Amino acid sequence: MVAKKEIGPTGRPERFFAPPAKLAKHGPARIISLCNQKGGVGKTTTSINLGAALARYGRKVLAVDFDPQGALSAGLGVQAHDVPTIYDLMLGSVKDPHDAIQTTAVTNLDVIPANIDLSAAEVHLINEVAREQILAGVLRKVQNEYDVILVDCQPSLGLLAVNALTASHGVLIPLACEYFALRGVALLIDTVEKVRDRLNPALELDGIIGTMYDSRTLHSREVLERVVDTFGDKVFDTVIGRTVRIPDASVAAKPILDYAPDNAAAEAYLKLAREMVVRGVVV
Ligand SMILES: Nc1ncnc2c1ncn2[C@@H]1O[C@H](COP(=O)(O)OP(=O)(O)O)[C@@H](O)[C@H]1O
Ligand SMILES: [Mg+2]
């Protein structure tokens, strides 16, 4: 009897992604922005949990909170008030990123926090020389100390997003498997291409991650099918399922890996980390 090959949610046969080999040395980091101008699609959740998963595999990870809402900082339980933040580094009032970097309860995972101050950055930076390159200049100073730097962008395509894309080697787009998911993605891809043409020729689309997938609904399956039709192999095999344990984990200020290690989403984020290594997106 021939075993029936399992078909994954993207319509491809399920692949096995082996755990990555240990790294003998660290850095320089690949800088990856998590970008989508739509809110609530899983940018912050993916920054936290992909970061924690890569850290679990021994990668040294820096997560940069680049959203004035500060959800990444809160979700990892780091102090974001009365401490140096990414805003201070962008403005140059704090020069050394080490003064803003905080360790977290997760081994190998550090954070540069953000708070509401960052909402003033676009106005303050508008007249700066090379205003699109400011974040790149900040991250360059610590790039050799990490294997991966994840930049959790705010839901907009303004100057901060352009700074993130200009600083990055790659962009990851989380897409919620919901009806209006594809709206706006063309504009996002357009922005990525403009930044590549004008500011950062090396910028790559590292991949698209289906999030909040609910296999019980035809709707979720159809949206994911459309995404795969449009973006093909750029869509990760790994899909993140919808589970209430994710918002619960963020209230507890922990990655799902630590909050509910047996939950399917914890395994999904570990699998995403393995897939990224197998695809060569990260070391
Ligand atoms: N896989 C998931 N299942 C259920 N809820 C999720 C999932 N991923 C994210 N969420 C929740 O959805 C909301 C938006 O997610 P978030 O990561 O903050 O999106 P973004 O950063 O794109 O705005 C949050 O409350 C988060 O806890
Ligand atoms: Mg967010």
Coordinates of C-alpha atoms and ligand atoms in Angstrom, one line a residue:
M1 CA 0.0 0.0 0.0
V2 CA 1.3 3.4 -0.9
A3 CA 1.1 6.0 1.9
K4 CA -0.9 9.0 1.0
K5 CA 1.3 12.1 1.1
E6 CA -0.1 14.6 3.5
I7 CA -1.0 17.9 1.8
G8 CA -0.3 21.0 3.8
P9 CA -2.6 24.1 4.0
T10 CA -0.8 25.8 1.1
G11 CA -1.7 22.8 -1.2
R12 CA 1.9 21.5 -1.3
P13 CA 2.9 18.2 0.1
E14 CA 4.0 18.5 3.8
R15 CA 7.8 18.8 4.0
F16 CA 9.9 18.0 7.0
F17 CA 12.2 20.8 8.1
A18 CA 15.1 19.4 10.2
P19 CA 16.2 21.4 13.3
P20 CA 19.1 23.7 12.3
A21 CA 22.7 23.0 13.1
K22 CA 24.3 24.8 16.0
L23 CA 26.2 28.0 15.0
A24 CA 29.9 28.0 15.8
K25 CA 30.0 31.8 15.8
H26 CA 27.6 34.7 15.7
G27 CA 26.8 37.5 13.2
P28 CA 26.7 39.5 11.1
A29 CA 22.9 39.6 11.3
R30 CA 20.4 39.4 8.6
I31 CA 18.1 42.4 9.2
I32 CA 14.4 41.5 8.4
S33 CA 11.5 43.8 8.6
L34 CA 8.0 42.5 9.4
C35 CA 5.9 44.8 7.3
N36 CA 2.2 45.2 6.4
Q37 CA 0.4 48.5 6.5
K38 CA -2.7 46.6 7.7
G39 CA -3.0 46.4 11.4
G40 CA -3.9 43.2 13.3
V41 CA -2.3 40.8 10.8
G42 CA 0.3 39.2 13.1
K43 CA 3.4 41.4 12.6
T44 CA 4.1 41.8 16.3
T45 CA 3.0 38.2 17.2
T46 CA 5.3 36.9 14.5
S47 CA 8.2 39.2 15.5
I48 CA 8.0 37.9 19.1
N49 CA 7.4 34.2 18.4
L50 CA 9.7 33.8 15.4
G51 CA 12.3 35.6 17.4
A52 CA 11.8 33.3 20.3
A53 CA 11.9 30.3 18.1
L54 CA 15.1 31.3 16.4
A55 CA 16.6 32.0 19.8
R56 CA 15.5 28.6 20.9
Y57 CA 17.6 27.2 18.1
G58 CA 20.7 29.1 19.4
R59 CA 20.4 32.1 17.1
K60 CA 21.2 35.4 18.7
V61 CA 18.2 37.6 18.0
L62 CA 17.5 41.3 18.4
A63 CA 13.9 42.4 18.1
V64 CA 13.4 46.0 17.4
D65 CA 10.0 47.5 18.4
F66 CA 9.4 50.0 15.6
D67 CA 5.7 50.8 16.5
P68 CA 4.8 53.6 18.9
Q69 CA 2.1 51.3 20.3
G70 CA 5.0 49.4 21.9
A71 CA 3.2 46.0 21.7
L72 CA 6.4 44.1 21.0
S73 CA 8.0 45.6 24.1
A74 CA 4.9 44.8 26.2
G75 CA 4.6 41.3 24.7
L76 CA 8.2 40.5 25.8
G77 CA 7.8 42.1 29.2
V78 CA 10.4 44.8 28.7
Q79 CA 10.3 48.3 30.2
A80 CA 9.5 50.9 27.5
H81 CA 9.0 54.0 29.7
D82 CA 11.7 56.1 31.3
V83 CA 14.3 54.1 29.4
P84 CA 16.2 54.8 26.2
T85 CA 14.1 53.6 23.2
I86 CA 14.5 53.3 19.4
Y87 CA 13.2 56.9 19.2
D88 CA 16.2 58.2 21.2
L89 CA 18.6 56.3 18.9
M90 CA 16.9 57.6 15.8
L91 CA 17.1 61.2 17.1
G92 CA 20.7 60.8 18.2
S93 CA 20.0 61.8 21.8
V94 CA 21.3 58.3 22.7
K95 CA 24.2 57.3 20.5
D96 CA 25.0 53.8 21.6
P97 CA 22.4 51.1 20.8
H98 CA 23.7 49.1 23.7
D99 CA 22.3 51.8 26.1
A100 CA 18.8 50.9 24.7
I101 CA 19.1 47.1 24.3
Q102 CA 17.4 45.1 27.0
T103 CA 17.6 41.4 27.6
T104 CA 14.4 39.4 28.0
A105 CA 13.4 36.3 29.9
V106 CA 14.1 34.4 26.7
T107 CA 17.7 33.3 26.3
N108 CA 19.3 34.8 23.2
L109 CA 16.5 37.3 22.6
D110 CA 17.1 41.0 23.2
V111 CA 14.9 44.0 22.5
I112 CA 15.1 47.6 21.7
P113 CA 11.9 49.0 23.0
A114 CA 9.6 51.7 21.7
N115 CA 6.8 53.8 23.2
I116 CA 4.5 56.6 22.1
D117 CA 7.4 59.0 21.6
L118 CA 8.1 57.2 18.3
S119 CA 4.9 58.7 16.9
A120 CA 6.7 62.1 16.7
A121 CA 9.7 60.6 14.8
E122 CA 8.3 61.2 11.3
V123 CA 7.7 64.9 12.0
H124 CA 11.1 65.3 13.7
L125 CA 13.1 63.5 11.0
I126 CA 11.4 65.1 8.0
N127 CA 14.2 67.7 7.6
E128 CA 17.1 65.4 8.5
V129 CA 19.8 64.6 6.0
A130 CA 19.4 61.1 4.6
R131 CA 16.2 60.7 6.7
E132 CA 15.5 57.3 5.2
Q133 CA 18.8 55.9 6.3
I134 CA 18.7 56.7 10.0
L135 CA 17.6 53.2 11.3
A136 CA 20.2 51.6 9.1
G137 CA 22.8 53.7 10.8
V138 CA 21.6 52.7 14.2
L139 CA 21.4 48.9 13.5
R140 CA 24.8 48.8 11.7
K141 CA 26.4 49.5 15.1
V142 CA 25.2 46.2 16.6
Q143 CA 24.7 44.0 13.4
N144 CA 27.9 42.0 14.1
E145 CA 26.6 40.8 17.5
Y146 CA 23.4 39.1 16.3
D147 CA 22.4 36.5 13.8
V148 CA 19.0 38.0 13.1
I149 CA 17.5 41.4 13.7
L150 CA 13.7 41.5 13.4
V151 CA 12.1 45.0 13.0
D152 CA 8.4 45.0 14.0
C153 CA 6.9 47.8 11.9
Q154 CA 3.9 49.9 12.6
P155 CA 0.9 49.6 10.3
S156 CA 1.7 52.3 7.8
L157 CA 3.9 52.9 4.8
G158 CA 5.3 56.2 5.9
L159 CA 8.9 57.3 6.7
L160 CA 9.4 54.8 9.5
A161 CA 8.4 51.9 7.2
V162 CA 10.8 53.3 4.6
N163 CA 13.5 53.5 7.2
A164 CA 12.9 49.8 8.2
L165 CA 13.0 48.7 4.6
T166 CA 16.1 50.7 3.9
A167 CA 17.9 49.1 6.9
S168 CA 16.8 45.6 5.9
H169 CA 18.2 42.7 3.9
G170 CA 14.8 41.2 3.7
V171 CA 11.1 41.8 4.3
L172 CA 8.6 39.3 5.7
I173 CA 4.9 39.9 5.1
P174 CA 2.5 38.4 7.6
L175 CA -1.0 38.0 6.0
A176 CA -4.0 37.1 8.0
C177 CA -6.1 34.4 6.2
E178 CA -9.1 36.6 6.1
Y179 CA -11.2 38.1 3.4
F180 CA -9.6 41.5 2.9
A181 CA -6.1 40.2 3.4
L182 CA -4.9 40.8 -0.2
R183 CA -6.2 44.3 -0.3
G184 CA -3.2 46.7 0.1
V185 CA -0.6 44.0 -0.6
A186 CA 0.0 45.4 -4.1
L187 CA 0.7 48.8 -2.6
L188 CA 3.1 47.2 0.0
I189 CA 5.0 45.3 -2.7
D190 CA 5.1 48.6 -4.7
T191 CA 6.7 50.3 -1.7
V192 CA 9.2 47.5 -1.3
E193 CA 10.1 47.9 -5.0
K194 CA 10.5 51.6 -4.7
V195 CA 12.8 51.3 -1.7
R196 CA 14.8 48.6 -3.6
D197 CA 15.1 50.9 -6.7
R198 CA 16.0 54.1 -4.9
L199 CA 17.6 53.3 -1.6
N200 CA 18.4 49.6 -1.0
P201 CA 19.1 47.6 -4.1
A202 CA 19.8 44.4 -2.0
L203 CA 16.4 44.3 -0.4
E204 CA 14.6 41.0 -0.9
L205 CA 11.1 39.7 -0.3
D206 CA 12.0 36.9 2.1
G207 CA 8.5 35.5 2.2
I208 CA 4.8 35.7 3.1
I209 CA 3.4 34.0 6.2
G210 CA -0.2 33.0 6.4
T211 CA -1.4 33.8 9.9
M212 CA -4.7 33.3 11.9
Y213 CA -5.5 30.4 9.7
D214 CA -8.6 28.4 10.6
S215 CA -8.6 25.1 8.7
R216 CA -12.3 24.5 9.6
T217 CA -13.4 27.4 7.5
L218 CA -13.6 27.2 3.7
H219 CA -13.0 31.0 3.8
S220 CA -9.5 30.7 5.4
R221 CA -8.6 27.9 2.9
E222 CA -9.7 30.0 -0.1
V223 CA -7.8 33.1 1.0
L224 CA -4.6 31.0 1.5
E225 CA -5.2 29.5 -2.0
R226 CA -5.4 33.0 -3.5
V227 CA -2.3 34.1 -1.7
V228 CA -0.4 31.0 -3.0
D229 CA -1.8 31.6 -6.6
T230 CA -0.4 35.2 -6.4
F231 CA 2.9 34.7 -4.7
G232 CA 3.8 31.1 -5.4
D233 CA 6.9 29.8 -3.6
K234 CA 7.3 33.1 -1.7
V235 CA 4.5 31.8 0.6
F236 CA 6.0 29.7 3.5
D237 CA 4.7 26.2 3.8
T238 CA 4.3 26.9 7.5
V239 CA 1.0 28.5 8.3
I240 CA 0.1 29.9 11.8
G241 CA -3.3 28.7 13.0
R242 CA -5.7 30.8 14.9
T243 CA -5.7 30.2 18.6
V244 CA -6.9 32.1 21.7
R245 CA -3.6 31.1 23.4
I246 CA -1.8 33.7 21.4
P247 CA -3.6 36.7 22.8
D248 CA -3.4 35.0 26.2
A249 CA 0.4 34.7 25.9
S250 CA 0.7 38.4 25.0
V251 CA -1.2 39.3 28.1
A252 CA 1.2 37.1 30.1
A253 CA 4.0 39.0 28.3
K254 CA 5.5 35.7 27.1
P255 CA 6.2 34.0 23.7
I256 CA 3.7 31.2 23.1
L257 CA 6.7 28.8 23.2
D258 CA 7.0 29.6 27.0
Y259 CA 3.4 30.2 27.8
A260 CA 1.8 27.2 26.1
P261 CA 4.6 25.0 24.7
D262 CA 2.3 22.2 23.7
N263 CA 0.0 24.6 21.7
A264 CA 0.0 24.1 17.9
A265 CA 1.0 27.7 17.4
A266 CA 4.2 27.1 19.4
E267 CA 5.1 24.3 17.1
A268 CA 4.1 26.4 14.1
Y269 CA 6.5 29.1 15.0
L270 CA 9.3 26.6 15.6
K271 CA 8.6 25.1 12.2
L272 CA 8.6 28.6 10.6
A273 CA 12.1 29.2 12.1
R274 CA 13.3 25.8 10.7
E275 CA 11.8 26.5 7.3
M276 CA 13.5 29.9 7.2
V277 CA 16.9 28.2 7.8
V278 CA 16.2 25.5 5.3
R279 CA 15.2 28.1 2.7
G280 CA 18.4 30.0 3.5
V281 CA 16.6 33.2 4.6
V282 CA 18.5 33.0 7.9
V283 CA 21.6 31.1 9.0
Ligands
LIG1 N1 -2.5 33.1 15.3 C1 -3.3 33.9 16.1 N2 -4.4 33.4 16.6 C2 -5.2 34.2 17.3 N3 -5.0 35.5 17.6 C3 -3.8 36.0 17.1 C4 -2.9 35.3 16.3 N4 -1.9 36.0 15.9 C5 -2.1 37.3 16.4 N5 -3.3 37.3 17.1 C6 -3.9 38.4 17.9 O1 -4.4 39.3 16.9 C7 -4.1 40.6 17.4 C8 -3.3 41.3 16.3 O2 -2.0 40.6 16.2 P1 -0.6 41.5 16.1 O3 0.5 40.5 16.1 O4 -0.6 42.5 17.2 O5 -0.8 42.2 14.7 P2 -0.1 43.5 14.1 O6 1.2 43.6 14.8 O7 0.0 43.1 12.6 O8 -1.0 44.6 14.3 C9 -3.4 40.5 18.7 O9 -4.4 40.7 19.7 C10 -2.9 39.1 18.7 O10 -2.8 38.6 20.0
MG2 MG 2.0 45.3 15.8

